[in-house]
Structure formats: structure tokens, C-alpha cells
mmCIF file with all atom_site columns, C-alpha atoms in Angstrom:
data_model
loop_
_atom_site.group_PDB
_atom_site.id
_atom_site.type_symbol
_atom_site.label_atom_id
_atom_site.label_alt_id
_atom_site.label_comp_id
_atom_site.label_asym_id
_atom_site.label_entity_id
_atom_site.label_seq_id
_atom_site.pdbx_PDB_ins_code
_atom_site.Cartn_x
_atom_site.Cartn_y
_atom_site.Cartn_z
_atom_site.occupancy
_atom_site.B_iso_or_equiv
_atom_site.pdbx_formal_charge
_atom_site.auth_seq_id
_atom_site.auth_comp_id
_atom_site.auth_asym_id
_atom_site.auth_atom_id
_atom_site.pdbx_PDB_model_num
ATOM 1   C CA . ARG A 1 1   ? 80.762  106.050 109.530 1.00 67.00 ? 291 ARG A CA 1
ATOM 2   C CA . LYS A 1 2   ? 83.472  103.723 108.257 1.00 74.00 ? 292 LYS A CA 1
ATOM 3   C CA . GLU A 1 3   ? 86.972  105.170 107.829 1.00 84.00 ? 293 GLU A CA 1
ATOM 4   C CA . VAL A 1 4   ? 86.959  104.225 104.155 1.00 88.00 ? 294 VAL A CA 1
ATOM 5   C CA . GLU A 1 5   ? 84.060  103.251 101.933 1.00 90.00 ? 295 GLU A CA 1
ATOM 6   C CA . GLN A 1 6   ? 84.702  101.591 98.619  1.00 93.00 ? 296 GLN A CA 1
ATOM 7   C CA . ASP A 1 7   ? 82.294  99.778  96.309  1.00 89.00 ? 297 ASP A CA 1
ATOM 8   C CA . PRO A 1 8   ? 83.482  96.148  96.223  1.00 88.00 ? 298 PRO A CA 1
ATOM 9   C CA . GLY A 1 9   ? 82.110  95.608  92.714  1.00 88.00 ? 299 GLY A CA 1
ATOM 10  C CA . PRO A 1 10  ? 82.696  93.553  90.721  1.00 93.00 ? 300 PRO A CA 1
ATOM 11  C CA . PHE A 1 11  ? 82.779  95.888  87.791  1.00 95.00 ? 301 PHE A CA 1
ATOM 12  C CA . ASN A 1 12  ? 82.569  93.802  84.608  1.00 96.00 ? 302 ASN A CA 1
ATOM 13  C CA . VAL A 1 13  ? 83.478  95.882  81.559  1.00 97.00 ? 303 VAL A CA 1
ATOM 14  C CA . PRO A 1 14  ? 84.410  95.108  77.952  1.00 97.00 ? 304 PRO A CA 1
ATOM 15  C CA . GLU A 1 15  ? 87.836  95.880  76.558  1.00 98.00 ? 305 GLU A CA 1
ATOM 16  C CA . GLY A 1 16  ? 88.100  99.498  75.522  1.00 98.00 ? 306 GLY A CA 1
ATOM 17  C CA . ALA A 1 17  ? 85.561  100.723 78.048  1.00 97.00 ? 307 ALA A CA 1
ATOM 18  C CA . THR A 1 18  ? 86.103  103.583 80.469  1.00 97.00 ? 308 THR A CA 1
ATOM 19  C CA . VAL A 1 19  ? 85.494  102.748 84.114  1.00 97.00 ? 309 VAL A CA 1
ATOM 20  C CA . ALA A 1 20  ? 85.637  104.877 87.247  1.00 96.00 ? 310 ALA A CA 1
ATOM 21  C CA . PHE A 1 21  ? 85.922  104.024 90.923  1.00 93.00 ? 311 PHE A CA 1
ATOM 22  C CA . ASN A 1 22  ? 85.292  106.303 93.880  1.00 94.00 ? 312 ASN A CA 1
ATOM 23  C CA . CYS A 1 23  ? 86.369  105.965 97.440  1.00 95.00 ? 313 CYS A CA 1
ATOM 24  C CA . THR A 1 24  ? 85.236  108.113 100.372 1.00 93.00 ? 314 THR A CA 1
ATOM 25  C CA . TYR A 1 25  ? 87.116  108.690 103.605 1.00 90.00 ? 315 TYR A CA 1
ATOM 26  C CA . SER A 1 26  ? 85.979  110.033 106.946 1.00 88.00 ? 316 SER A CA 1
ATOM 27  C CA . ASN A 1 27  ? 89.218  111.303 108.502 1.00 82.00 ? 317 ASN A CA 1
ATOM 28  C CA . SER A 1 28  ? 89.760  114.857 107.320 1.00 79.00 ? 318 SER A CA 1
ATOM 29  C CA . ALA A 1 29  ? 93.315  114.673 108.702 1.00 79.00 ? 319 ALA A CA 1
ATOM 30  C CA . SER A 1 30  ? 94.292  112.225 105.959 1.00 78.00 ? 320 SER A CA 1
ATOM 31  C CA . GLN A 1 31  ? 97.557  113.477 104.534 1.00 77.00 ? 321 GLN A CA 1
ATOM 32  C CA . SER A 1 32  ? 98.250  111.398 101.461 1.00 87.00 ? 322 SER A CA 1
ATOM 33  C CA . PHE A 1 33  ? 96.183  109.321 99.109  1.00 91.00 ? 323 PHE A CA 1
ATOM 34  C CA . PHE A 1 34  ? 97.030  106.414 96.867  1.00 94.00 ? 324 PHE A CA 1
ATOM 35  C CA . TRP A 1 35  ? 95.577  103.819 94.552  1.00 96.00 ? 325 TRP A CA 1
ATOM 36  C CA . TYR A 1 36  ? 97.081  100.353 94.758  1.00 96.00 ? 326 TYR A CA 1
ATOM 37  C CA . ARG A 1 37  ? 96.396  97.445  92.450  1.00 97.00 ? 327 ARG A CA 1
ATOM 38  C CA . GLN A 1 38  ? 96.351  93.865  93.726  1.00 97.00 ? 328 GLN A CA 1
ATOM 39  C CA . ASP A 1 39  ? 96.247  90.804  91.496  1.00 96.00 ? 329 ASP A CA 1
ATOM 40  C CA . CYS A 1 40  ? 94.875  87.548  92.852  1.00 93.00 ? 330 CYS A CA 1
ATOM 41  C CA . ARG A 1 41  ? 97.249  85.998  95.412  1.00 90.00 ? 331 ARG A CA 1
ATOM 42  C CA . LYS A 1 42  ? 99.846  88.736  94.841  1.00 94.00 ? 332 LYS A CA 1
ATOM 43  C CA . GLU A 1 43  ? 100.985 91.726  96.846  1.00 96.00 ? 333 GLU A CA 1
ATOM 44  C CA . PRO A 1 44  ? 99.463  95.213  96.494  1.00 96.00 ? 334 PRO A CA 1
ATOM 45  C CA . LYS A 1 45  ? 101.411 97.351  94.036  1.00 96.00 ? 335 LYS A CA 1
ATOM 46  C CA . LEU A 1 46  ? 101.369 101.130 94.027  1.00 94.00 ? 336 LEU A CA 1
ATOM 47  C CA . LEU A 1 47  ? 99.456  102.335 90.994  1.00 96.00 ? 337 LEU A CA 1
ATOM 48  C CA . MET A 1 48  ? 99.591  106.050 91.623  1.00 94.00 ? 338 MET A CA 1
ATOM 49  C CA . SER A 1 49  ? 99.570  108.720 94.269  1.00 91.00 ? 339 SER A CA 1
ATOM 50  C CA . VAL A 1 50  ? 96.633  111.119 94.234  1.00 92.00 ? 340 VAL A CA 1
ATOM 51  C CA . TYR A 1 51  ? 97.135  114.871 94.351  1.00 83.00 ? 341 TYR A CA 1
ATOM 52  C CA . SER A 1 52  ? 94.704  117.719 94.867  1.00 82.00 ? 342 SER A CA 1
ATOM 53  C CA . SER A 1 53  ? 95.435  119.000 91.382  1.00 84.00 ? 343 SER A CA 1
ATOM 54  C CA . GLY A 1 54  ? 94.672  115.595 89.891  1.00 86.00 ? 344 GLY A CA 1
ATOM 55  C CA . ASN A 1 55  ? 97.209  113.476 88.102  1.00 91.00 ? 345 ASN A CA 1
ATOM 56  C CA . GLU A 1 56  ? 97.349  111.327 85.033  1.00 94.00 ? 346 GLU A CA 1
ATOM 57  C CA . ASP A 1 57  ? 99.535  108.387 84.085  1.00 94.00 ? 347 ASP A CA 1
ATOM 58  C CA . GLY A 1 58  ? 98.748  107.096 80.633  1.00 96.00 ? 348 GLY A CA 1
ATOM 59  C CA . ARG A 1 59  ? 95.235  105.644 80.690  1.00 97.00 ? 349 ARG A CA 1
ATOM 60  C CA . PHE A 1 60  ? 94.851  106.249 84.419  1.00 97.00 ? 350 PHE A CA 1
ATOM 61  C CA . THR A 1 61  ? 93.623  109.475 86.006  1.00 96.00 ? 351 THR A CA 1
ATOM 62  C CA . ALA A 1 62  ? 93.339  110.027 89.731  1.00 96.00 ? 352 ALA A CA 1
ATOM 63  C CA . GLN A 1 63  ? 91.601  112.890 91.471  1.00 94.00 ? 353 GLN A CA 1
ATOM 64  C CA . LEU A 1 64  ? 91.151  114.091 95.010  1.00 93.00 ? 354 LEU A CA 1
ATOM 65  C CA . ASN A 1 65  ? 88.214  116.100 96.307  1.00 91.00 ? 355 ASN A CA 1
ATOM 66  C CA . ARG A 1 66  ? 89.074  117.232 99.828  1.00 89.00 ? 356 ARG A CA 1
ATOM 67  C CA . ALA A 1 67  ? 85.832  119.151 100.318 1.00 90.00 ? 357 ALA A CA 1
ATOM 68  C CA . SER A 1 68  ? 83.729  116.044 99.692  1.00 90.00 ? 358 SER A CA 1
ATOM 69  C CA . GLN A 1 69  ? 86.386  113.686 101.074 1.00 91.00 ? 359 GLN A CA 1
ATOM 70  C CA . TYR A 1 70  ? 86.715  111.282 98.198  1.00 91.00 ? 360 TYR A CA 1
ATOM 71  C CA . ILE A 1 71  ? 89.238  110.131 95.668  1.00 94.00 ? 361 ILE A CA 1
ATOM 72  C CA . SER A 1 72  ? 88.566  108.681 92.252  1.00 95.00 ? 362 SER A CA 1
ATOM 73  C CA . LEU A 1 73  ? 90.332  106.549 89.682  1.00 97.00 ? 363 LEU A CA 1
ATOM 74  C CA . LEU A 1 74  ? 89.423  106.641 85.997  1.00 97.00 ? 364 LEU A CA 1
ATOM 75  C CA . ILE A 1 75  ? 90.684  103.975 83.641  1.00 98.00 ? 365 ILE A CA 1
ATOM 76  C CA . ARG A 1 76  ? 90.301  104.671 79.931  1.00 98.00 ? 366 ARG A CA 1
ATOM 77  C CA . ASP A 1 77  ? 90.524  102.134 77.113  1.00 98.00 ? 367 ASP A CA 1
ATOM 78  C CA . SER A 1 78  ? 90.424  99.169  79.518  1.00 98.00 ? 368 SER A CA 1
ATOM 79  C CA . LYS A 1 79  ? 92.725  96.233  78.774  1.00 98.00 ? 369 LYS A CA 1
ATOM 80  C CA . LEU A 1 80  ? 92.320  92.618  79.803  1.00 98.00 ? 370 LEU A CA 1
ATOM 81  C CA . SER A 1 81  ? 95.435  93.082  81.914  1.00 97.00 ? 371 SER A CA 1
ATOM 82  C CA . ASP A 1 82  ? 93.656  95.756  83.981  1.00 98.00 ? 372 ASP A CA 1
ATOM 83  C CA . SER A 1 83  ? 91.604  93.000  85.632  1.00 98.00 ? 373 SER A CA 1
ATOM 84  C CA . ALA A 1 84  ? 92.535  93.183  89.306  1.00 97.00 ? 374 ALA A CA 1
ATOM 85  C CA . THR A 1 85  ? 91.373  94.542  92.643  1.00 97.00 ? 375 THR A CA 1
ATOM 86  C CA . TYR A 1 86  ? 91.940  98.267  93.105  1.00 97.00 ? 376 TYR A CA 1
ATOM 87  C CA . LEU A 1 87  ? 92.522  99.447  96.662  1.00 96.00 ? 377 LEU A CA 1
ATOM 88  C CA . CYS A 1 88  ? 92.142  103.054 97.728  1.00 95.00 ? 378 CYS A CA 1
ATOM 89  C CA . VAL A 1 89  ? 94.543  103.922 100.494 1.00 92.00 ? 379 VAL A CA 1
ATOM 90  C CA . PHE A 1 90  ? 94.729  106.894 102.842 1.00 89.00 ? 380 PHE A CA 1
ATOM 91  C CA . LEU A 1 91  ? 97.597  107.896 105.064 1.00 86.00 ? 381 LEU A CA 1
ATOM 92  C CA . THR A 1 92  ? 97.031  109.363 108.494 1.00 81.00 ? 382 THR A CA 1
ATOM 93  C CA . ASP A 1 93  ? 99.440  107.999 111.075 1.00 78.00 ? 383 ASP A CA 1
ATOM 94  C CA . LYS A 1 94  ? 99.272  104.731 109.176 1.00 79.00 ? 384 LYS A CA 1
ATOM 95  C CA . LEU A 1 95  ? 97.899  103.417 105.892 1.00 83.00 ? 385 LEU A CA 1
ATOM 96  C CA . ILE A 1 96  ? 94.135  102.872 105.887 1.00 88.00 ? 386 ILE A CA 1
ATOM 97  C CA . PHE A 1 97  ? 93.007  100.495 103.162 1.00 92.00 ? 387 PHE A CA 1
ATOM 98  C CA . GLY A 1 98  ? 89.659  100.366 101.457 1.00 93.00 ? 388 GLY A CA 1
ATOM 99  C CA . THR A 1 99  ? 88.169  96.937  100.975 1.00 93.00 ? 389 THR A CA 1
ATOM 100 C CA . GLY A 1 100 ? 89.025  97.016  97.276  1.00 94.00 ? 390 GLY A CA 1
ATOM 101 C CA . THR A 1 101 ? 87.011  97.164  94.061  1.00 95.00 ? 391 THR A CA 1
ATOM 102 C CA . ARG A 1 102 ? 87.199  94.136  91.814  1.00 96.00 ? 392 ARG A CA 1
ATOM 103 C CA . LEU A 1 103 ? 87.506  94.944  88.101  1.00 97.00 ? 393 LEU A CA 1
ATOM 104 C CA . GLN A 1 104 ? 87.030  92.280  85.464  1.00 97.00 ? 394 GLN A CA 1
ATOM 105 C CA . VAL A 1 105 ? 87.677  93.280  81.847  1.00 98.00 ? 395 VAL A CA 1
ATOM 106 C CA . PHE A 1 106 ? 86.285  90.855  79.289  1.00 97.00 ? 396 PHE A CA 1
ATOM 107 C CA . PRO A 1 107 ? 87.094  90.496  75.551  1.00 96.00 ? 397 PRO A CA 1
ATOM 108 C CA . ASP B 2 1   ? 116.846 98.227  93.239  1.00 52.00 ? 152 ASP B CA 1
ATOM 109 C CA . THR B 2 2   ? 113.221 98.929  94.088  1.00 59.00 ? 153 THR B CA 1
ATOM 110 C CA . GLU B 2 3   ? 112.366 95.569  95.548  1.00 91.00 ? 154 GLU B CA 1
ATOM 111 C CA . VAL B 2 4   ? 111.207 94.266  98.861  1.00 97.00 ? 155 VAL B CA 1
ATOM 112 C CA . THR B 2 5   ? 111.998 90.573  99.140  1.00 97.00 ? 156 THR B CA 1
ATOM 113 C CA . GLN B 2 6   ? 110.432 88.033  101.472 1.00 98.00 ? 157 GLN B CA 1
ATOM 114 C CA . THR B 2 7   ? 111.284 84.457  102.367 1.00 97.00 ? 158 THR B CA 1
ATOM 115 C CA . PRO B 2 8   ? 109.937 81.883  102.362 1.00 97.00 ? 159 PRO B CA 1
ATOM 116 C CA . LYS B 2 9   ? 107.223 82.197  99.707  1.00 96.00 ? 160 LYS B CA 1
ATOM 117 C CA . HIS B 2 10  ? 105.163 79.471  101.346 1.00 97.00 ? 161 HIS B CA 1
ATOM 118 C CA . LEU B 2 11  ? 105.256 78.024  104.854 1.00 97.00 ? 162 LEU B CA 1
ATOM 119 C CA . VAL B 2 12  ? 103.286 75.205  106.423 1.00 96.00 ? 163 VAL B CA 1
ATOM 120 C CA . MET B 2 13  ? 103.687 74.769  110.154 1.00 94.00 ? 164 MET B CA 1
ATOM 121 C CA . GLY B 2 14  ? 102.106 72.953  113.039 1.00 92.00 ? 165 GLY B CA 1
ATOM 122 C CA . MET B 2 15  ? 100.755 74.697  116.095 1.00 91.00 ? 166 MET B CA 1
ATOM 123 C CA . THR B 2 16  ? 103.785 73.714  118.185 1.00 90.00 ? 167 THR B CA 1
ATOM 124 C CA . ASN B 2 17  ? 106.410 74.803  115.669 1.00 91.00 ? 168 ASN B CA 1
ATOM 125 C CA . LYS B 2 18  ? 108.654 77.853  115.805 1.00 95.00 ? 169 LYS B CA 1
ATOM 126 C CA . LYS B 2 19  ? 109.405 79.531  112.483 1.00 96.00 ? 170 LYS B CA 1
ATOM 127 C CA . SER B 2 20  ? 110.519 82.925  111.186 1.00 97.00 ? 171 SER B CA 1
ATOM 128 C CA . LEU B 2 21  ? 109.555 85.057  108.235 1.00 98.00 ? 172 LEU B CA 1
ATOM 129 C CA . LYS B 2 22  ? 112.187 87.299  106.710 1.00 98.00 ? 173 LYS B CA 1
ATOM 130 C CA . CYS B 2 23  ? 111.986 90.564  104.813 1.00 98.00 ? 174 CYS B CA 1
ATOM 131 C CA . GLU B 2 24  ? 114.718 92.615  103.189 1.00 98.00 ? 175 GLU B CA 1
ATOM 132 C CA . GLN B 2 25  ? 114.894 95.926  101.365 1.00 97.00 ? 176 GLN B CA 1
ATOM 133 C CA . HIS B 2 26  ? 117.892 97.799  99.966  1.00 90.00 ? 177 HIS B CA 1
ATOM 134 C CA . MET B 2 27  ? 116.189 101.047 99.050  1.00 93.00 ? 178 MET B CA 1
ATOM 135 C CA . GLY B 2 28  ? 117.429 102.884 102.116 1.00 92.00 ? 179 GLY B CA 1
ATOM 136 C CA . HIS B 2 29  ? 113.877 103.072 103.451 1.00 94.00 ? 180 HIS B CA 1
ATOM 137 C CA . ARG B 2 30  ? 113.626 103.997 107.117 1.00 93.00 ? 181 ARG B CA 1
ATOM 138 C CA . ALA B 2 31  ? 110.276 102.442 107.975 1.00 94.00 ? 182 ALA B CA 1
ATOM 139 C CA . MET B 2 32  ? 109.270 98.797  107.635 1.00 95.00 ? 183 MET B CA 1
ATOM 140 C CA . TYR B 2 33  ? 105.939 97.102  108.233 1.00 95.00 ? 184 TYR B CA 1
ATOM 141 C CA . TRP B 2 34  ? 104.290 93.736  108.744 1.00 97.00 ? 185 TRP B CA 1
ATOM 142 C CA . TYR B 2 35  ? 100.759 93.196  107.472 1.00 97.00 ? 186 TYR B CA 1
ATOM 143 C CA . LYS B 2 36  ? 98.442  90.211  107.583 1.00 97.00 ? 187 LYS B CA 1
ATOM 144 C CA . GLN B 2 37  ? 95.978  89.651  104.752 1.00 97.00 ? 188 GLN B CA 1
ATOM 145 C CA . LYS B 2 38  ? 93.128  87.158  104.684 1.00 96.00 ? 189 LYS B CA 1
ATOM 146 C CA . ALA B 2 39  ? 91.398  86.181  101.447 1.00 93.00 ? 190 ALA B CA 1
ATOM 147 C CA . LYS B 2 40  ? 89.193  88.903  99.933  1.00 90.00 ? 191 LYS B CA 1
ATOM 148 C CA . LYS B 2 41  ? 90.130  91.363  102.698 1.00 93.00 ? 192 LYS B CA 1
ATOM 149 C CA . PRO B 2 42  ? 92.501  94.332  102.687 1.00 93.00 ? 193 PRO B CA 1
ATOM 150 C CA . PRO B 2 43  ? 95.860  94.097  104.457 1.00 95.00 ? 194 PRO B CA 1
ATOM 151 C CA . GLU B 2 44  ? 95.741  94.614  108.234 1.00 95.00 ? 195 GLU B CA 1
ATOM 152 C CA . LEU B 2 45  ? 98.650  96.377  109.864 1.00 94.00 ? 196 LEU B CA 1
ATOM 153 C CA . MET B 2 46  ? 100.484 94.379  112.532 1.00 96.00 ? 197 MET B CA 1
ATOM 154 C CA . PHE B 2 47  ? 103.730 96.212  113.328 1.00 95.00 ? 198 PHE B CA 1
ATOM 155 C CA . VAL B 2 48  ? 105.667 99.291  112.268 1.00 94.00 ? 199 VAL B CA 1
ATOM 156 C CA . TYR B 2 49  ? 109.396 99.813  112.690 1.00 95.00 ? 200 TYR B CA 1
ATOM 157 C CA . SER B 2 50  ? 110.626 103.343 112.317 1.00 93.00 ? 201 SER B CA 1
ATOM 158 C CA . TYR B 2 51  ? 114.382 103.936 112.270 1.00 93.00 ? 202 TYR B CA 1
ATOM 159 C CA . GLU B 2 52  ? 114.816 100.334 113.465 1.00 94.00 ? 203 GLU B CA 1
ATOM 160 C CA . LYS B 2 53  ? 112.628 100.862 116.528 1.00 94.00 ? 204 LYS B CA 1
ATOM 161 C CA . LEU B 2 54  ? 109.181 99.385  117.051 1.00 95.00 ? 205 LEU B CA 1
ATOM 162 C CA . SER B 2 55  ? 106.802 102.317 116.804 1.00 91.00 ? 206 SER B CA 1
ATOM 163 C CA . ILE B 2 56  ? 103.402 100.642 116.356 1.00 89.00 ? 207 ILE B CA 1
ATOM 164 C CA . ASN B 2 57  ? 102.083 97.306  117.600 1.00 91.00 ? 208 ASN B CA 1
ATOM 165 C CA . GLU B 2 58  ? 98.446  96.921  116.593 1.00 91.00 ? 209 GLU B CA 1
ATOM 166 C CA . SER B 2 59  ? 97.591  94.768  119.625 1.00 91.00 ? 210 SER B CA 1
ATOM 167 C CA . VAL B 2 60  ? 99.046  91.704  117.950 1.00 95.00 ? 211 VAL B CA 1
ATOM 168 C CA . PRO B 2 61  ? 99.106  88.497  120.050 1.00 96.00 ? 212 PRO B CA 1
ATOM 169 C CA . SER B 2 62  ? 102.482 87.667  121.562 1.00 95.00 ? 213 SER B CA 1
ATOM 170 C CA . ARG B 2 63  ? 102.771 84.507  119.468 1.00 96.00 ? 214 ARG B CA 1
ATOM 171 C CA . PHE B 2 64  ? 103.941 86.958  116.763 1.00 98.00 ? 215 PHE B CA 1
ATOM 172 C CA . SER B 2 65  ? 107.260 88.585  117.636 1.00 97.00 ? 216 SER B CA 1
ATOM 173 C CA . PRO B 2 66  ? 108.881 91.113  115.301 1.00 98.00 ? 217 PRO B CA 1
ATOM 174 C CA . GLU B 2 67  ? 112.560 91.889  115.136 1.00 97.00 ? 218 GLU B CA 1
ATOM 175 C CA . CYS B 2 68  ? 114.523 94.480  113.187 1.00 97.00 ? 219 CYS B CA 1
ATOM 176 C CA . PRO B 2 69  ? 118.227 93.465  113.170 1.00 95.00 ? 220 PRO B CA 1
ATOM 177 C CA . ASN B 2 70  ? 119.215 96.431  110.989 1.00 93.00 ? 221 ASN B CA 1
ATOM 178 C CA . SER B 2 71  ? 117.746 99.045  108.698 1.00 91.00 ? 222 SER B CA 1
ATOM 179 C CA . SER B 2 72  ? 117.426 96.598  105.790 1.00 95.00 ? 223 SER B CA 1
ATOM 180 C CA . LEU B 2 73  ? 116.022 93.558  107.547 1.00 97.00 ? 224 LEU B CA 1
ATOM 181 C CA . LEU B 2 74  ? 112.780 92.737  109.287 1.00 98.00 ? 225 LEU B CA 1
ATOM 182 C CA . ASN B 2 75  ? 111.861 89.393  110.796 1.00 98.00 ? 226 ASN B CA 1
ATOM 183 C CA . LEU B 2 76  ? 108.648 87.992  112.181 1.00 98.00 ? 227 LEU B CA 1
ATOM 184 C CA . HIS B 2 77  ? 109.082 85.130  114.628 1.00 98.00 ? 228 HIS B CA 1
ATOM 185 C CA . LEU B 2 78  ? 106.173 82.746  114.941 1.00 97.00 ? 229 LEU B CA 1
ATOM 186 C CA . HIS B 2 79  ? 105.468 80.426  117.847 1.00 95.00 ? 230 HIS B CA 1
ATOM 187 C CA . ALA B 2 80  ? 102.404 78.428  118.905 1.00 94.00 ? 231 ALA B CA 1
ATOM 188 C CA . LEU B 2 81  ? 100.243 79.767  116.115 1.00 95.00 ? 232 LEU B CA 1
ATOM 189 C CA . GLN B 2 82  ? 96.591  78.887  115.613 1.00 96.00 ? 233 GLN B CA 1
ATOM 190 C CA . PRO B 2 83  ? 94.922  77.710  112.381 1.00 96.00 ? 234 PRO B CA 1
ATOM 191 C CA . GLU B 2 84  ? 93.144  81.088  112.143 1.00 96.00 ? 235 GLU B CA 1
ATOM 192 C CA . ASP B 2 85  ? 96.583  82.694  111.757 1.00 97.00 ? 236 ASP B CA 1
ATOM 193 C CA . SER B 2 86  ? 96.797  81.174  108.276 1.00 97.00 ? 237 SER B CA 1
ATOM 194 C CA . ALA B 2 87  ? 97.049  84.117  105.889 1.00 97.00 ? 238 ALA B CA 1
ATOM 195 C CA . LEU B 2 88  ? 99.316  86.018  103.517 1.00 98.00 ? 239 LEU B CA 1
ATOM 196 C CA . TYR B 2 89  ? 101.937 87.932  105.523 1.00 98.00 ? 240 TYR B CA 1
ATOM 197 C CA . LEU B 2 90  ? 103.168 91.003  103.732 1.00 98.00 ? 241 LEU B CA 1
ATOM 198 C CA . CYS B 2 91  ? 106.205 93.103  104.483 1.00 98.00 ? 242 CYS B CA 1
ATOM 199 C CA . ALA B 2 92  ? 106.391 96.691  103.259 1.00 96.00 ? 243 ALA B CA 1
ATOM 200 C CA . SER B 2 93  ? 108.798 99.590  103.487 1.00 95.00 ? 244 SER B CA 1
ATOM 201 C CA . SER B 2 94  ? 108.582 103.334 103.032 1.00 92.00 ? 245 SER B CA 1
ATOM 202 C CA . GLN B 2 95  ? 111.233 105.978 102.568 1.00 91.00 ? 246 GLN B CA 1
ATOM 203 C CA . ASP B 2 96  ? 110.042 108.288 105.312 1.00 83.00 ? 247 ASP B CA 1
ATOM 204 C CA . GLY B 2 97  ? 110.803 106.895 108.723 1.00 75.00 ? 248 GLY B CA 1
ATOM 205 C CA . ARG B 2 98  ? 107.709 108.560 110.129 1.00 73.00 ? 249 ARG B CA 1
ATOM 206 C CA . GLY B 2 99  ? 105.541 106.735 107.573 1.00 70.00 ? 250 GLY B CA 1
ATOM 207 C CA . TRP B 2 100 ? 104.505 109.800 105.567 1.00 71.00 ? 251 TRP B CA 1
ATOM 208 C CA . SER B 2 101 ? 105.238 108.298 102.177 1.00 83.00 ? 252 SER B CA 1
ATOM 209 C CA . GLU B 2 102 ? 103.964 105.532 99.964  1.00 88.00 ? 253 GLU B CA 1
ATOM 210 C CA . GLN B 2 103 ? 104.712 101.966 100.925 1.00 91.00 ? 254 GLN B CA 1
ATOM 211 C CA . PHE B 2 104 ? 106.178 99.256  98.730  1.00 94.00 ? 255 PHE B CA 1
ATOM 212 C CA . PHE B 2 105 ? 105.183 95.683  99.417  1.00 96.00 ? 256 PHE B CA 1
ATOM 213 C CA . GLY B 2 106 ? 107.084 92.434  99.174  1.00 97.00 ? 257 GLY B CA 1
ATOM 214 C CA . PRO B 2 107 ? 105.502 89.394  97.500  1.00 96.00 ? 258 PRO B CA 1
ATOM 215 C CA . GLY B 2 108 ? 104.410 87.966  100.818 1.00 97.00 ? 259 GLY B CA 1
ATOM 216 C CA . THR B 2 109 ? 104.695 84.659  102.638 1.00 98.00 ? 260 THR B CA 1
ATOM 217 C CA . ARG B 2 110 ? 101.643 82.439  102.382 1.00 97.00 ? 261 ARG B CA 1
ATOM 218 C CA . LEU B 2 111 ? 101.363 80.768  105.788 1.00 97.00 ? 262 LEU B CA 1
ATOM 219 C CA . THR B 2 112 ? 99.284  77.719  106.572 1.00 97.00 ? 263 THR B CA 1
ATOM 220 C CA . VAL B 2 113 ? 98.961  76.604  110.189 1.00 96.00 ? 264 VAL B CA 1
ATOM 221 C CA . LEU B 2 114 ? 97.804  73.030  110.647 1.00 94.00 ? 265 LEU B CA 1
#
């Protein structure tokens, strides 16, 4: 089983849509969980950390399910500017990156 | 100041050249990292410095040589690279010296080896 499994997409959604990404991990010792966003030819930028209790930042909601070993990211009211690749990231003794999910929001 | 800076932004070098990439952070972070990223792939960890000491080397070829002159600076010295080493080289830092905190990335150096 791969350390991280993430649907590469692309997810093509209209503006205003709600879209959700999941990411599963195999290492139950993973300590911390993050979602990063990466625009084309730019560096990854931290979008949000993911906590067991779930956390929300504006239109973005992240959740962690330790029992099933996955994290999720929900984006509500999608904007054109949300178009990017979203990387799920797990921390054990180092960061483990998912392959990224490409999101394209169209007008 | 929440930035990680990297120079140069772009670098083109021949296989016999020697060059260096530079990274700087002034956030007081105690761990710094070098990653390599190829197109449409996630970043791959190369090296980790923790409290200015090399703590992880992910079996990187010796033609890549990291150096941490002080807690704010991280260099990557390049010598006799191959065309397949062309990639985006990303520097990152994290507050926790043991690596147990989120990482912040610099803008990267886009390297082309001819």
C-alpha cells in the first residue's frame, strides 16, 4: 500500500460549486496533517493544518479521521482563484506528500 | 517576517560548472530543508538540517553538497550535475528543530542543466 493515496483529478467545477478531496495514509504513526496549495510553477503554500476535531477557515474545512486514516478538504463557493493543485501532507519523521489533486474552477 | 527567500530564481549551468543555491529565513526556525521537485510530481526531500546540523540525507548523490553556515542560512553546492538534475529546488524551514511542525517553503530555484 502506498504511504499516501490522493486522487490526481483533475476536478473541473464551476464557480460557486462545493468540492471535496480525500487523502488516505498508511502510516498510523503520522503525527500531524496538512493541506498545501501549489500554483503552477510556484512553491507549495500551507493552506491549513488538520486537527482531529476538524477545523474551518472561511470557505475551507479540513477534517481528520484517524480510525479510517484519511483527511479531507472541503471547499465551498469555489472561486476562479482556487484553481491550483492541492497537496495532502503527513508528518512522521519527515513530511510525506501526496501526489496532489488538480482543481480547475471555470466561470 | 514570514518569508523564506531563495536565490537565484533561475539558474542554467553546464555539466562541468560549479554553482550554489542559497536560502535564507529570519523566522527563528530551527530546521531547514532542501527539496527537489520535478514537473507534475510532489516535492522530494533531499536534506534536513536540525539546529544547524545535518540530520537527514535522503541518499542524495554527492554532486549535491549542502551547507548550513548559521541558523538562518542554507546553501546547496552543485558540481558536475546531470541533465536529469534539472528541476525546481525548494528550500523550506520549520519552527521545531525536530521537524514536528509545519514547513514554509521558499519560491524555489528553477535549475536547468545543459
